[in-house]
Short mmCIF file of N, CA, C and O in Angstrom, two decimals:
data_model
loop_
_atom_site.label_atom_id
_atom_site.label_comp_id
_atom_site.label_asym_id
_atom_site.label_seq_id
_atom_site.Cartn_x
_atom_site.Cartn_y
_atom_site.Cartn_z
N UNK A 146 22.81 3.29 62.14
CA UNK A 146 23.13 4.72 62.31
C UNK A 146 24.04 5.19 61.23
O UNK A 146 24.57 4.48 60.44
N UNK A 147 24.34 6.51 61.25
CA UNK A 147 25.19 7.09 60.26
C UNK A 147 26.58 7.38 60.73
O UNK A 147 27.42 7.85 60.03
N UNK A 148 26.89 7.04 61.98
CA UNK A 148 28.23 7.10 62.56
C UNK A 148 28.92 8.47 62.42
O UNK A 148 30.08 8.54 62.14
N UNK A 149 28.18 9.53 62.55
CA UNK A 149 28.71 10.89 62.38
C UNK A 149 29.86 11.18 63.39
O UNK A 149 30.67 12.03 63.11
N UNK A 150 29.91 10.48 64.51
CA UNK A 150 30.96 10.76 65.55
C UNK A 150 32.14 9.88 65.42
O UNK A 150 33.07 10.03 66.19
N UNK A 151 32.12 8.95 64.46
CA UNK A 151 33.23 8.01 64.31
C UNK A 151 34.56 8.75 63.97
O UNK A 151 34.58 9.58 63.02
N UNK A 152 35.63 8.51 64.75
CA UNK A 152 36.86 9.16 64.48
C UNK A 152 37.96 8.22 64.02
O UNK A 152 38.94 8.68 63.39
N UNK A 153 37.79 6.90 64.22
CA UNK A 153 38.84 5.92 63.86
C UNK A 153 38.22 4.74 63.24
O UNK A 153 37.31 4.08 63.86
N UNK A 154 38.57 4.36 62.04
CA UNK A 154 38.05 3.16 61.37
C UNK A 154 39.24 2.36 60.83
O UNK A 154 39.96 2.77 59.98
N UNK A 155 39.40 1.16 61.40
CA UNK A 155 40.52 0.29 61.09
C UNK A 155 40.00 -1.04 60.64
O UNK A 155 39.50 -1.86 61.49
N UNK A 156 40.05 -1.32 59.38
CA UNK A 156 39.61 -2.58 58.76
C UNK A 156 40.74 -3.26 57.98
O UNK A 156 40.48 -4.01 57.05
N UNK A 157 41.99 -2.96 58.32
CA UNK A 157 43.09 -3.50 57.54
C UNK A 157 43.30 -4.99 57.78
O UNK A 157 42.79 -5.52 58.79
N UNK A 158 44.07 -5.61 56.87
CA UNK A 158 44.38 -7.07 56.96
C UNK A 158 43.17 -7.95 57.04
O UNK A 158 43.08 -8.83 57.89
N UNK A 159 42.22 -7.72 56.18
CA UNK A 159 41.07 -8.60 56.02
C UNK A 159 41.02 -9.07 54.58
O UNK A 159 42.02 -8.98 53.86
N UNK A 160 39.90 -9.52 54.15
CA UNK A 160 39.68 -9.88 52.78
C UNK A 160 38.49 -9.12 52.17
O UNK A 160 37.70 -9.67 51.42
N UNK A 161 38.41 -7.87 52.56
CA UNK A 161 37.34 -7.01 52.07
C UNK A 161 37.43 -6.79 50.58
O UNK A 161 38.57 -6.56 50.09
N UNK A 162 36.35 -6.94 49.87
CA UNK A 162 36.37 -6.74 48.42
C UNK A 162 35.27 -5.74 48.02
O UNK A 162 34.52 -5.31 48.90
N UNK A 163 35.20 -5.40 46.78
CA UNK A 163 34.28 -4.40 46.32
C UNK A 163 34.90 -3.00 46.43
O UNK A 163 36.11 -2.90 46.65
N UNK A 164 34.11 -2.04 46.21
CA UNK A 164 34.61 -0.68 46.16
C UNK A 164 34.35 0.03 47.47
O UNK A 164 33.53 -0.35 48.31
N UNK A 165 35.16 1.12 47.69
CA UNK A 165 34.94 1.99 48.84
C UNK A 165 33.68 2.83 48.56
O UNK A 165 33.57 3.46 47.50
N UNK A 166 32.67 2.77 49.36
CA UNK A 166 31.41 3.44 49.08
C UNK A 166 31.53 4.96 49.06
O UNK A 166 32.34 5.53 49.87
N UNK A 167 30.79 5.65 48.22
CA UNK A 167 30.78 7.07 48.20
C UNK A 167 30.34 7.67 49.57
O UNK A 167 30.79 8.77 49.95
N UNK A 168 29.57 6.90 50.30
CA UNK A 168 29.07 7.38 51.60
C UNK A 168 30.18 7.53 52.65
O UNK A 168 29.97 8.11 53.65
N UNK A 169 31.42 7.09 52.33
CA UNK A 169 32.52 7.26 53.21
C UNK A 169 32.70 8.82 53.53
O UNK A 169 33.14 9.18 54.57
N UNK A 170 32.36 9.59 52.54
CA UNK A 170 32.50 11.05 52.70
C UNK A 170 31.58 11.66 53.72
O UNK A 170 31.67 12.84 54.05
N UNK A 171 30.60 10.84 54.22
CA UNK A 171 29.68 11.36 55.24
C UNK A 171 30.22 11.26 56.65
O UNK A 171 29.63 11.77 57.58
N UNK A 172 31.35 10.55 56.84
CA UNK A 172 31.92 10.39 58.14
C UNK A 172 32.77 11.62 58.52
O UNK A 172 33.99 11.60 58.59
N UNK A 173 32.09 12.71 58.77
CA UNK A 173 32.74 14.00 58.95
C UNK A 173 33.77 14.11 60.03
O UNK A 173 34.63 14.92 59.96
N UNK A 174 33.67 13.26 61.05
CA UNK A 174 34.60 13.31 62.19
C UNK A 174 35.79 12.37 62.02
O UNK A 174 36.65 12.34 62.92
N UNK A 175 35.81 11.62 60.95
CA UNK A 175 36.82 10.57 60.79
C UNK A 175 38.20 11.21 60.67
O UNK A 175 38.47 12.05 59.84
N UNK A 176 39.10 10.77 61.56
CA UNK A 176 40.49 11.20 61.52
C UNK A 176 41.47 10.21 60.98
O UNK A 176 42.51 10.56 60.47
N UNK A 177 41.12 8.95 61.12
CA UNK A 177 41.97 7.84 60.73
C UNK A 177 41.20 6.82 59.96
O UNK A 177 40.17 6.35 60.40
N UNK A 178 41.67 6.47 58.75
CA UNK A 178 41.04 5.48 57.92
C UNK A 178 42.09 4.45 57.47
O UNK A 178 42.96 4.82 56.63
N UNK A 179 42.04 3.23 58.00
CA UNK A 179 42.99 2.18 57.64
C UNK A 179 42.19 1.12 56.90
O UNK A 179 41.40 0.36 57.49
N UNK A 180 42.43 1.05 55.56
CA UNK A 180 41.77 0.01 54.72
C UNK A 180 42.84 -0.80 53.99
O UNK A 180 42.52 -1.53 53.04
N UNK A 181 44.11 -0.76 54.42
CA UNK A 181 45.15 -1.39 53.66
C UNK A 181 45.12 -2.94 53.85
O UNK A 181 44.54 -3.45 54.76
N UNK A 182 45.83 -3.60 52.90
CA UNK A 182 45.89 -5.10 52.89
C UNK A 182 44.59 -5.73 52.81
O UNK A 182 44.25 -6.58 53.64
N UNK A 183 43.73 -5.34 51.86
CA UNK A 183 42.47 -5.97 51.55
C UNK A 183 42.42 -6.25 50.04
O UNK A 183 43.48 -6.25 49.39
N UNK A 184 41.27 -6.45 49.49
CA UNK A 184 41.13 -6.67 48.08
C UNK A 184 40.13 -5.68 47.51
O UNK A 184 39.32 -6.03 46.66
N UNK A 185 40.17 -4.48 48.04
CA UNK A 185 39.27 -3.41 47.55
C UNK A 185 39.61 -3.03 46.08
O UNK A 185 40.76 -2.97 45.73
N UNK A 186 38.60 -2.81 45.35
CA UNK A 186 38.77 -2.49 43.86
C UNK A 186 37.98 -1.24 43.54
O UNK A 186 37.29 -0.67 44.41
N UNK A 187 38.01 -0.88 42.27
CA UNK A 187 37.36 0.37 41.82
C UNK A 187 38.20 1.55 42.16
O UNK A 187 39.37 1.47 42.52
N UNK A 188 37.59 2.72 42.04
CA UNK A 188 38.35 3.96 42.22
C UNK A 188 38.16 4.49 43.64
O UNK A 188 37.26 4.07 44.37
N UNK A 189 39.06 5.37 44.02
CA UNK A 189 38.96 6.08 45.31
C UNK A 189 37.84 7.07 45.14
O UNK A 189 37.87 7.90 44.22
N UNK A 190 36.79 7.05 45.96
CA UNK A 190 35.64 7.94 45.74
C UNK A 190 36.05 9.42 45.90
O UNK A 190 36.80 9.74 46.81
N UNK A 191 35.46 10.23 45.05
CA UNK A 191 35.74 11.70 45.13
C UNK A 191 35.29 12.23 46.52
O UNK A 191 35.91 13.16 46.98
N UNK A 192 34.25 11.63 47.06
CA UNK A 192 33.73 12.10 48.35
C UNK A 192 34.72 11.99 49.51
O UNK A 192 34.50 12.60 50.55
N UNK A 193 35.84 11.31 49.29
CA UNK A 193 36.85 11.20 50.36
C UNK A 193 37.38 12.57 50.71
O UNK A 193 37.85 12.85 51.79
N UNK A 194 37.29 13.50 49.79
CA UNK A 194 37.73 14.86 49.99
C UNK A 194 36.90 15.65 50.96
O UNK A 194 37.24 16.74 51.40
N UNK A 195 35.72 15.09 51.36
CA UNK A 195 34.84 15.71 52.37
C UNK A 195 35.31 15.51 53.79
O UNK A 195 34.84 16.11 54.71
N UNK A 196 36.34 14.59 53.99
CA UNK A 196 36.74 14.21 55.36
C UNK A 196 37.78 15.22 55.88
O UNK A 196 38.95 14.91 55.97
N UNK A 197 37.27 16.36 56.28
CA UNK A 197 38.15 17.47 56.63
C UNK A 197 39.03 17.17 57.90
O UNK A 197 40.03 17.83 58.10
N UNK A 198 38.64 16.22 58.69
CA UNK A 198 39.41 15.86 59.93
C UNK A 198 40.43 14.78 59.66
O UNK A 198 41.19 14.45 60.60
N UNK A 199 40.45 14.21 58.48
CA UNK A 199 41.29 13.11 58.22
C UNK A 199 42.80 13.41 58.30
O UNK A 199 43.26 14.35 57.65
N UNK A 200 43.46 12.65 59.10
CA UNK A 200 44.97 12.84 59.19
C UNK A 200 45.75 11.66 58.61
O UNK A 200 46.83 11.76 58.18
N UNK A 201 45.12 10.40 58.72
CA UNK A 201 45.76 9.21 58.24
C UNK A 201 44.80 8.56 57.21
O UNK A 201 43.69 8.19 57.55
N UNK A 202 45.34 8.34 55.99
CA UNK A 202 44.58 7.65 54.97
C UNK A 202 45.52 6.61 54.39
O UNK A 202 46.40 6.86 53.57
N UNK A 203 45.28 5.36 54.79
CA UNK A 203 46.09 4.25 54.41
C UNK A 203 45.32 3.27 53.55
O UNK A 203 44.47 2.53 54.10
N UNK A 204 45.57 3.24 52.26
CA UNK A 204 44.81 2.43 51.32
C UNK A 204 45.75 1.49 50.55
O UNK A 204 45.35 0.87 49.56
N UNK A 205 46.98 1.31 50.99
CA UNK A 205 47.96 0.53 50.23
C UNK A 205 47.62 -0.98 50.21
O UNK A 205 46.84 -1.44 51.03
N UNK A 206 48.18 -1.66 49.21
CA UNK A 206 47.96 -3.09 49.01
C UNK A 206 46.51 -3.50 48.87
O UNK A 206 46.00 -4.32 49.63
N UNK A 207 45.85 -2.89 47.90
CA UNK A 207 44.54 -3.25 47.47
C UNK A 207 44.58 -3.42 45.97
O UNK A 207 45.67 -3.62 45.39
N UNK A 208 43.44 -3.34 45.34
CA UNK A 208 43.36 -3.41 43.89
C UNK A 208 42.66 -2.19 43.33
O UNK A 208 41.91 -2.26 42.33
N UNK A 209 42.92 -1.04 43.99
CA UNK A 209 42.28 0.18 43.56
C UNK A 209 42.82 0.63 42.20
O UNK A 209 44.04 0.46 41.93
N UNK A 210 41.96 1.23 41.40
CA UNK A 210 42.38 1.64 40.06
C UNK A 210 41.80 3.02 39.75
O UNK A 210 41.12 3.61 40.55
N UNK A 211 42.15 3.52 38.59
CA UNK A 211 41.71 4.87 38.22
C UNK A 211 42.70 5.88 38.74
O UNK A 211 43.78 5.56 39.21
N UNK A 212 42.30 7.09 38.64
CA UNK A 212 43.18 8.22 39.08
C UNK A 212 42.92 8.57 40.51
O UNK A 212 41.86 8.26 41.11
N UNK A 213 43.88 9.24 41.13
CA UNK A 213 43.72 9.72 42.44
C UNK A 213 42.82 11.01 42.40
O UNK A 213 43.14 11.90 41.61
N UNK A 214 41.73 11.00 43.10
CA UNK A 214 40.81 12.10 42.95
C UNK A 214 41.41 13.44 43.39
O UNK A 214 42.12 13.52 44.41
N UNK A 215 41.14 14.47 42.64
CA UNK A 215 41.59 15.81 42.99
C UNK A 215 41.14 16.26 44.38
O UNK A 215 41.84 17.07 45.02
N UNK A 216 40.03 15.73 44.80
CA UNK A 216 39.49 16.11 46.11
C UNK A 216 40.39 15.78 47.30
O UNK A 216 40.26 16.39 48.34
N UNK A 217 41.35 14.91 47.10
CA UNK A 217 42.29 14.61 48.19
C UNK A 217 43.09 15.87 48.51
O UNK A 217 43.48 16.07 49.66
N UNK A 218 43.20 16.78 47.62
CA UNK A 218 43.86 18.05 47.86
C UNK A 218 43.09 18.93 48.87
O UNK A 218 43.69 19.89 49.40
N UNK A 219 41.83 18.60 49.10
CA UNK A 219 41.03 19.36 50.10
C UNK A 219 41.30 18.93 51.54
O UNK A 219 40.83 19.60 52.44
N UNK A 220 42.04 17.86 51.68
CA UNK A 220 42.29 17.31 53.04
C UNK A 220 43.45 18.07 53.73
O UNK A 220 44.56 17.58 53.77
N UNK A 221 43.16 19.20 54.27
CA UNK A 221 44.19 20.07 54.83
C UNK A 221 44.83 19.55 56.09
O UNK A 221 45.88 19.97 56.50
N UNK A 222 44.16 18.61 56.80
CA UNK A 222 44.68 18.00 58.01
C UNK A 222 45.52 16.75 57.71
O UNK A 222 46.11 16.16 58.64
N UNK A 223 45.52 16.29 56.48
CA UNK A 223 46.20 15.02 56.14
C UNK A 223 47.68 15.06 56.33
O UNK A 223 48.36 15.93 55.90
N UNK A 224 48.14 14.08 57.12
CA UNK A 224 49.56 13.93 57.44
C UNK A 224 50.21 12.72 56.76
O UNK A 224 51.35 12.77 56.34
N UNK A 225 49.44 11.62 56.66
CA UNK A 225 49.95 10.42 56.03
C UNK A 225 48.99 9.90 54.95
O UNK A 225 47.80 9.67 55.23
N UNK A 226 49.54 9.70 53.78
CA UNK A 226 48.76 9.19 52.66
C UNK A 226 49.52 8.06 52.00
O UNK A 226 50.59 8.26 51.42
N UNK A 227 49.09 6.82 52.17
CA UNK A 227 49.79 5.67 51.62
C UNK A 227 48.85 5.01 50.59
O UNK A 227 47.80 4.46 50.92
N UNK A 228 49.30 4.99 49.32
CA UNK A 228 48.49 4.47 48.24
C UNK A 228 49.26 3.41 47.46
O UNK A 228 48.77 2.95 46.46
N UNK A 229 50.39 2.99 47.92
CA UNK A 229 51.24 2.08 47.14
C UNK A 229 50.58 0.69 47.02
O UNK A 229 49.69 0.36 47.79
N UNK A 230 51.02 -0.11 46.07
CA UNK A 230 50.52 -1.45 45.89
C UNK A 230 49.13 -1.54 45.34
O UNK A 230 48.38 -2.45 45.65
N UNK A 231 48.71 -0.56 44.55
CA UNK A 231 47.44 -0.55 43.84
C UNK A 231 47.70 -0.45 42.34
O UNK A 231 48.85 -0.56 41.90
N UNK A 232 46.69 -0.24 41.57
CA UNK A 232 46.83 -0.08 40.10
C UNK A 232 46.32 1.33 39.73
O UNK A 232 45.65 1.51 38.70
N UNK A 233 46.74 2.33 40.51
CA UNK A 233 46.29 3.71 40.24
C UNK A 233 47.06 4.24 38.99
O UNK A 233 48.17 3.86 38.70
N UNK A 234 46.42 5.17 38.29
CA UNK A 234 46.98 5.70 37.07
C UNK A 234 46.70 7.17 36.99
O UNK A 234 46.01 7.74 37.87
N UNK A 235 47.23 7.79 35.96
CA UNK A 235 46.99 9.25 35.78
C UNK A 235 48.07 10.06 36.44
O UNK A 235 49.11 9.55 36.91
N UNK A 236 47.80 11.32 36.60
CA UNK A 236 48.75 12.26 37.12
C UNK A 236 48.51 12.51 38.62
O UNK A 236 47.43 12.19 39.16
N UNK A 237 49.56 12.97 39.30
CA UNK A 237 49.44 13.25 40.76
C UNK A 237 49.08 14.69 40.95
O UNK A 237 49.65 15.58 40.34
#
């Protein structure tokens, strides 16, 4: 299924590797996304800005790189954004 009704996704403290898929932006009802303390790499997908219900985005302690996508500015409900412990670059 496409999990359109999913509101909470907690996969922290695992050994997940690879990149965060662009399809994460299809989870329109997602309010909480915990992916911290894994081995995720690559960039934060631009599509993350589609998650209009997102209030918690915790991506710290991974191996994410590249710049923080401008689309994060679209997340008007966002209360907590934790990105520390990565290799992010560029401007905020």
